[in-house]
Coordinates of C-alpha atoms in Angstrom, one line a residue:
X267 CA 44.9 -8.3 73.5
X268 CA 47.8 -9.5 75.6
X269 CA 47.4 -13.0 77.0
X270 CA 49.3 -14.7 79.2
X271 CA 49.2 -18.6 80.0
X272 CA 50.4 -19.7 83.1
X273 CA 51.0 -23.5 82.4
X274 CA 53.5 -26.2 82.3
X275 CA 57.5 -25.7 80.5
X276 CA 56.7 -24.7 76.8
X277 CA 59.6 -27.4 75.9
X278 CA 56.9 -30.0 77.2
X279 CA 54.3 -29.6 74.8
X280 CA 53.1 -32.0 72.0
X281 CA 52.2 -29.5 70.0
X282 CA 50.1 -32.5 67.3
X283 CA 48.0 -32.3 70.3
X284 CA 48.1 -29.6 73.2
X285 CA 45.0 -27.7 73.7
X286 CA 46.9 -25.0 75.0
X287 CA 49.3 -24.6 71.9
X288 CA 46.1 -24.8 69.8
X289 CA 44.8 -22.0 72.0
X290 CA 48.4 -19.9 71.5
X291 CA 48.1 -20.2 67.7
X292 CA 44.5 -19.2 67.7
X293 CA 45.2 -16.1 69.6
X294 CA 48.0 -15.7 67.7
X295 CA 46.4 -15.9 64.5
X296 CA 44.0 -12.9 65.8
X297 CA 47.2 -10.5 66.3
X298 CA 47.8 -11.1 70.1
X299 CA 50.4 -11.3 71.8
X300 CA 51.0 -13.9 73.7
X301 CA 53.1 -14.6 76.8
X302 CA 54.2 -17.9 79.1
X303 CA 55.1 -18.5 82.6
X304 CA 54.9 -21.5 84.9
X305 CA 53.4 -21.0 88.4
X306 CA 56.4 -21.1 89.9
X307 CA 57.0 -17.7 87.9
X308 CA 54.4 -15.6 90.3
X309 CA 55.4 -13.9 93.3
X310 CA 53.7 -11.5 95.3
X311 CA 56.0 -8.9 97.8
X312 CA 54.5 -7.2 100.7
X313 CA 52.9 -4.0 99.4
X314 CA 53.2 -4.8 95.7
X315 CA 50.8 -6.8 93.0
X316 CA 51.1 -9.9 92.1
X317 CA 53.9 -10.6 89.5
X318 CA 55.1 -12.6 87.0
X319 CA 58.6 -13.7 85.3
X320 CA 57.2 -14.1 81.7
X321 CA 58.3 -14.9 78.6
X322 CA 57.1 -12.8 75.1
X323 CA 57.2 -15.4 72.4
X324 CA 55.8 -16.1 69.1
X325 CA 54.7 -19.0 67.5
X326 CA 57.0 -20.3 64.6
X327 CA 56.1 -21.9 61.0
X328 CA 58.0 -25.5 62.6
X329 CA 55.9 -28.8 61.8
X330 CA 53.5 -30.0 64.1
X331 CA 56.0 -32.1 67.0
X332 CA 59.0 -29.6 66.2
X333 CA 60.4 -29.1 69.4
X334 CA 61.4 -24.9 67.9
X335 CA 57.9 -24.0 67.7
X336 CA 58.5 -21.3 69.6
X337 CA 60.7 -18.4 69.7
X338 CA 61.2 -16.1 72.4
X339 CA 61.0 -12.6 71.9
X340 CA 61.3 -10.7 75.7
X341 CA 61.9 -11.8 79.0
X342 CA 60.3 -9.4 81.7
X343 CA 58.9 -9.3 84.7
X344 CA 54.9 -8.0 84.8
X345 CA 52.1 -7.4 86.8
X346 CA 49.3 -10.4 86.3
X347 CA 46.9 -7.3 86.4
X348 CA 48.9 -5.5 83.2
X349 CA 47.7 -8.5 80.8
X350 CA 43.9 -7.9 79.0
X351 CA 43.9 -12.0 80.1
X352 CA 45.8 -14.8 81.9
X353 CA 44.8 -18.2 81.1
X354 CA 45.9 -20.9 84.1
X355 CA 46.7 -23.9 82.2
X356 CA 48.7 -26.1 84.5
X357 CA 47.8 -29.8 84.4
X358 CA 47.4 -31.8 87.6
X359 CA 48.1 -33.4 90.2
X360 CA 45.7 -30.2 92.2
X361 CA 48.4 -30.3 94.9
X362 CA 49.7 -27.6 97.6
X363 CA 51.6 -25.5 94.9
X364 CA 49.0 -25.2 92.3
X365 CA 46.4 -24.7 95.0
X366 CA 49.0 -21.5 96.7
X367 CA 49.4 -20.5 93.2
X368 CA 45.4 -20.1 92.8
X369 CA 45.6 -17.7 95.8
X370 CA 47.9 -15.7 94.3
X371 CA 45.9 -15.4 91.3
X372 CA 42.7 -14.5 93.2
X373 CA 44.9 -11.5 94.6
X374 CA 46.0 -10.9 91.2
X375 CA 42.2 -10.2 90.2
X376 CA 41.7 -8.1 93.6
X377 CA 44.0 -6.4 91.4
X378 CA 42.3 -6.0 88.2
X379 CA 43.4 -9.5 86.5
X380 CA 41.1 -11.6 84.3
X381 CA 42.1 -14.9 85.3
X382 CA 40.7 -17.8 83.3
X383 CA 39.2 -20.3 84.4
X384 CA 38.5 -18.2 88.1
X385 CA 41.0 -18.9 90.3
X386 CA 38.2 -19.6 93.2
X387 CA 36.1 -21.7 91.0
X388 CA 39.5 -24.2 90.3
X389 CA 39.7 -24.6 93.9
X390 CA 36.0 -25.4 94.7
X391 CA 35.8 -28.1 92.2
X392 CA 38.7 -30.4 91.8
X393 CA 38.5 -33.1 89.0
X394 CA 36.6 -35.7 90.7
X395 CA 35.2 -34.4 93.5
X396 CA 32.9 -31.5 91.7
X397 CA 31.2 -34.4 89.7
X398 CA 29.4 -35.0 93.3
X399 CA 26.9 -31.7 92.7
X400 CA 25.5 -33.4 89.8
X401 CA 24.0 -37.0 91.8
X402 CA 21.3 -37.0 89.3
X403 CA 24.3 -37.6 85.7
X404 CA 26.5 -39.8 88.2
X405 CA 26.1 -43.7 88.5
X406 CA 26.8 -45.1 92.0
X407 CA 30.1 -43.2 93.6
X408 CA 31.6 -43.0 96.9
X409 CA 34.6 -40.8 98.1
X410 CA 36.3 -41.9 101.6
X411 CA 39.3 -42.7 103.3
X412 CA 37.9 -46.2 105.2
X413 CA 38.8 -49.0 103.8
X414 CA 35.4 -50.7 105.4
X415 CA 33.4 -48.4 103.5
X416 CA 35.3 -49.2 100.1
X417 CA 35.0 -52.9 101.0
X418 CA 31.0 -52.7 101.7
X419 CA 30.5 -50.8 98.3
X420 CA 32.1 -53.4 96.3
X421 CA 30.4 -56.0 98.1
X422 CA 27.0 -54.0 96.9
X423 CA 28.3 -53.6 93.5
X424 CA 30.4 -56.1 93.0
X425 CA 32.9 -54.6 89.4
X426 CA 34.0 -51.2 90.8
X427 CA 36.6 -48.9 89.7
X428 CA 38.8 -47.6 92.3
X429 CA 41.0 -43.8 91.8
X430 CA 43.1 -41.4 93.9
X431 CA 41.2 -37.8 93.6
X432 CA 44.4 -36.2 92.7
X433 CA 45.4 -38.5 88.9
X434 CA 45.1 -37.1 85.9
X435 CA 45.8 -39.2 82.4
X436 CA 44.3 -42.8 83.7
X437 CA 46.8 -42.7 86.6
X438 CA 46.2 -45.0 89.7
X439 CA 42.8 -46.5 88.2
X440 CA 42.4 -50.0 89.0
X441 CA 39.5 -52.2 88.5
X442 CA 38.0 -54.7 91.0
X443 CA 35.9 -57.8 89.7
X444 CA 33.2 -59.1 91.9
X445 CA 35.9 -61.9 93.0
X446 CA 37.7 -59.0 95.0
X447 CA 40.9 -60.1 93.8
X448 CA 44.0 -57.8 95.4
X449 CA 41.2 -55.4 96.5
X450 CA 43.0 -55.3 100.2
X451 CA 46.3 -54.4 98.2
X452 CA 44.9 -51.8 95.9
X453 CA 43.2 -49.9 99.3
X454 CA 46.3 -50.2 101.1
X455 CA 48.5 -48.6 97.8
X456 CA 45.6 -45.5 97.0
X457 CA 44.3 -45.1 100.5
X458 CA 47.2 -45.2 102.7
X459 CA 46.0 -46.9 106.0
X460 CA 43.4 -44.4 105.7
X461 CA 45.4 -41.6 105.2
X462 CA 44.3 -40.4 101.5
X463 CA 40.8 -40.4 100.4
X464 CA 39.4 -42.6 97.5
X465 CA 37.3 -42.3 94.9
X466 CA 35.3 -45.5 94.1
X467 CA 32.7 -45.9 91.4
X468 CA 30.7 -48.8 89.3
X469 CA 31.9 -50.1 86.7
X470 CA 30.4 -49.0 83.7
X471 CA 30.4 -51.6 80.8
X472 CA 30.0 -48.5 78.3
X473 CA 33.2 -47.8 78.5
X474 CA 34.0 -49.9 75.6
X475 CA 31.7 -47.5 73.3
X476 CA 34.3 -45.0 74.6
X477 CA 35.1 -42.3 77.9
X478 CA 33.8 -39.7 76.3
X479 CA 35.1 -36.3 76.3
X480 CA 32.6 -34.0 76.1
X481 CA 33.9 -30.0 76.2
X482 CA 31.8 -27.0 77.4
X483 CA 32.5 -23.3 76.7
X484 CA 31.1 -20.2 77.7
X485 CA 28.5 -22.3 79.5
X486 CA 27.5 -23.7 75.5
X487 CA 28.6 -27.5 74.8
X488 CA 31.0 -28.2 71.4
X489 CA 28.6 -30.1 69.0
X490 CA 31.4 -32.9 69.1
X491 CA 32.8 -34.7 71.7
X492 CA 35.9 -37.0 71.6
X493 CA 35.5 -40.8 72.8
X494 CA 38.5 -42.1 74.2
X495 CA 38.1 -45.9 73.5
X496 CA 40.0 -48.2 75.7
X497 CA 42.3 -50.8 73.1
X498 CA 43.1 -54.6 74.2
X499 CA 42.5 -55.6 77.7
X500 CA 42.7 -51.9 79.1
X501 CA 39.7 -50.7 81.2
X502 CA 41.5 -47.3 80.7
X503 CA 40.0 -45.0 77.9
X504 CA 42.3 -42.1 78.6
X505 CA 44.7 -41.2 75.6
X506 CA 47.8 -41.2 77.9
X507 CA 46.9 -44.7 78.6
X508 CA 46.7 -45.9 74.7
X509 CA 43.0 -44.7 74.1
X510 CA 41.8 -44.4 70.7
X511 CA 39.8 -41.2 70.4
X512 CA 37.1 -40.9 67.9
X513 CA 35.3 -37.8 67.3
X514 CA 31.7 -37.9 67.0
X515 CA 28.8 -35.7 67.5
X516 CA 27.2 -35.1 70.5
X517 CA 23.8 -37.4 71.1
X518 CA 20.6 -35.3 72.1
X519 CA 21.4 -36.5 76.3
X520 CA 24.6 -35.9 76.0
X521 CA 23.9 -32.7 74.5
X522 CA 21.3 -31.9 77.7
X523 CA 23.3 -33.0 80.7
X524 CA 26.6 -30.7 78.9
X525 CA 24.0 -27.5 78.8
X526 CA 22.6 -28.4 82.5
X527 CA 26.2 -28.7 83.9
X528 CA 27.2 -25.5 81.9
X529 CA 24.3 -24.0 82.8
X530 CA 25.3 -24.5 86.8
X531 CA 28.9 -24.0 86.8
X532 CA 29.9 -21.4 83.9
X533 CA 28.4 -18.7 86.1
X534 CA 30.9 -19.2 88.8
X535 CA 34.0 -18.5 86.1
X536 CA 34.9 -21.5 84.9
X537 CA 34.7 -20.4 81.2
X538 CA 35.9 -24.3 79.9
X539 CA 34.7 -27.2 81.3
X540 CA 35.5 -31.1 80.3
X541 CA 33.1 -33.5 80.9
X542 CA 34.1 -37.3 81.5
X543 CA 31.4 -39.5 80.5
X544 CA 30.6 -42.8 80.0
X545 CA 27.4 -43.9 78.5
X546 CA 24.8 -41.4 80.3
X547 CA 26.9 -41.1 83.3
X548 CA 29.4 -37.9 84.3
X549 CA 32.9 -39.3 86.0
X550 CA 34.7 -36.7 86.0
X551 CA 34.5 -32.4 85.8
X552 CA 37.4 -31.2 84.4
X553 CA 38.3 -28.0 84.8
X554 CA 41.8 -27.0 85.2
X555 CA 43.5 -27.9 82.0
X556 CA 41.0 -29.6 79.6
X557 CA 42.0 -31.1 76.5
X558 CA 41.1 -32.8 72.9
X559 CA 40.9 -30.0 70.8
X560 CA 42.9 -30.7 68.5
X561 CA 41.3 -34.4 68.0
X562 CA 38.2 -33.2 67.7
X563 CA 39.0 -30.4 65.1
X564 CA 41.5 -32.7 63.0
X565 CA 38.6 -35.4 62.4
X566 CA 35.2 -32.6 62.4
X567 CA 36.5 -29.9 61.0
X568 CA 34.7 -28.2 64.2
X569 CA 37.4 -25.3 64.9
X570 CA 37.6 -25.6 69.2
X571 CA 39.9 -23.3 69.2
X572 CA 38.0 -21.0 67.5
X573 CA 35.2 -21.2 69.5
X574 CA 37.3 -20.7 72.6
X575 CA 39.2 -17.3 71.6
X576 CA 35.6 -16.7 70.9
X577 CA 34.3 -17.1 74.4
X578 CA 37.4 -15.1 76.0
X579 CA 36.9 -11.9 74.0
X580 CA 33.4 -12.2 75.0
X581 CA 34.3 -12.8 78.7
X582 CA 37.4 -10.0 78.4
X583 CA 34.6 -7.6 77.8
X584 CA 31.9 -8.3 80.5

């Protein structure tokens, strides 16, 4: 196989904890060859296919954090078509370039191309807003650009959390008591005098048990999930916030709203899916560049990885 992931510089990654370098040495480990390029990298002339500027590399021996843990064997350009897969793994913000870059993708697989997760499906269910199919896993949410409406659901609920639909990483999350302190200045910084829409939600006082992170593949949940526990006074669980994440095994609802969600959405090509929860409530659907498998295999032993290659052979030959 011949695998190509489109995500962000190589030089970026963490490799103690990328999911997408733990997906690279998987693949690698299989014998396949694997390929990089940034979205930026795909072009697509008039009468042609869908290309990319790529670069042939291979996975060094460096320790875990070495910033030489890869080497780069061939640059070239390729068709998107001419790979057995491409894997789009290019973190948010979901904004005009990544969403052009989908469309280029989608005529990459008029093409022939594999493209993982579907190119379609990434657009029809951004982070936050796809959670809104699944009313009956969500606790009370709104998404809106008036600042009335925002002000009438804390009023209701009093402790509400507040986000813009296009963070990733606990960015732009703010939390509003039921004494509405700064809640005018936090609508006027994420909403924009109306011009960006806002995600509001209940608080959830389970968030000190942990956000947990809960990872779906091939429709079929991972037995563990990774809570993200929020440390000192932050109301923020994410790792990129300070998080703590603990591994621990899926309990038995968790367990049945992950296989009811996988159920729904891995039929429309979305072959990994994170789940944001937070007690028995989804917060977010992640689905353009999930994470924590690396935490989750370092403390279980539960190879993610693994189980992902697994899923993409599989999917490769449907």
């Amino acid at each position: 196989m011949q695998l190509l992931f489109i995500a962000d510089p190589l030089a970026s990654f963490n490799t103690k904890k990328d999911t997408t370098f733990a997906m690279m040495r998987e693949a690698q480990r299989r014998g396949y060859a694997i390929y990089a390029c940034q979205p930026q990298h795909l072009q697509w002339q008039a009468g042609g296919q869908v290309e990319a500027l790529v670069q042939h590399i291979r996975i060094t021996d460096a320790a875990p954090g070495s910033t030489d843990w890869f080497e780069v064997l061939q640059t070239q350009t390729r068709t998107v078509a001419s790979f057995t897969a491409s894997l789009m793994r290019k973190d948010p913000p979901f904004d005009s370039e990544f969403f052009y870059a989908t469309h280029l993708l989608s005529q990459a697989e008029r093409e022939g191309a594999k493209v993982f997760n579907n190119p379609a499906a990434l657009r029809e269910h951004p982070e936050k807003l796809a959670v809104m199919e699944f009313p009956q896993f969500l606790g009370p949410t709104l998404v809106t650009r008036q600042a009335s409406a925002i002000r009438a659901f804390h009023a209701q609920h009093q402790d509400i959390i507040l986000k813009p639909l296009d963070g990733m990483g606990g960015m732009g999350i703010f939390r509003v008591k039921s004494d509405g302190l700064n809640l005018g200045s936090i609508i006027e910084t994420l909403n924009q005098n109306g011009g960006t829409s806002v995600m509001v939600q209940k608080f959830l006082p389970e968030i000190s048990a942990g956000d947990k992170r809960i990872l779906i593949i091939g429709g079929q949940p991972v037995p563990f999930c990774l809570a993200r526990i929020p440390q000192g006074n932050e109301v923020r669980g994410n790792l990129a916030a300070g998080g703590k994440g603990v591994a621990q095994p899926l309990s038995a609802s968790n367990q049945a709203m992950a296989e009811a969600v996988g159920a729904q959405l891995a039929p429309r090509g979305l072959l990994l899916i994170g789940l944001d929860v937070i007690g028995e409530c989804i917060t977010e659907i992640n689905v353009t560049s999930p994470t924590c498998f690396q935490e989750i295999q370092q403390q279980t032993g539960c190879d993610v990885a693994a189980l992902f290659i697994d899923a993409l052979e599989y999917a490769c030959k449907v």
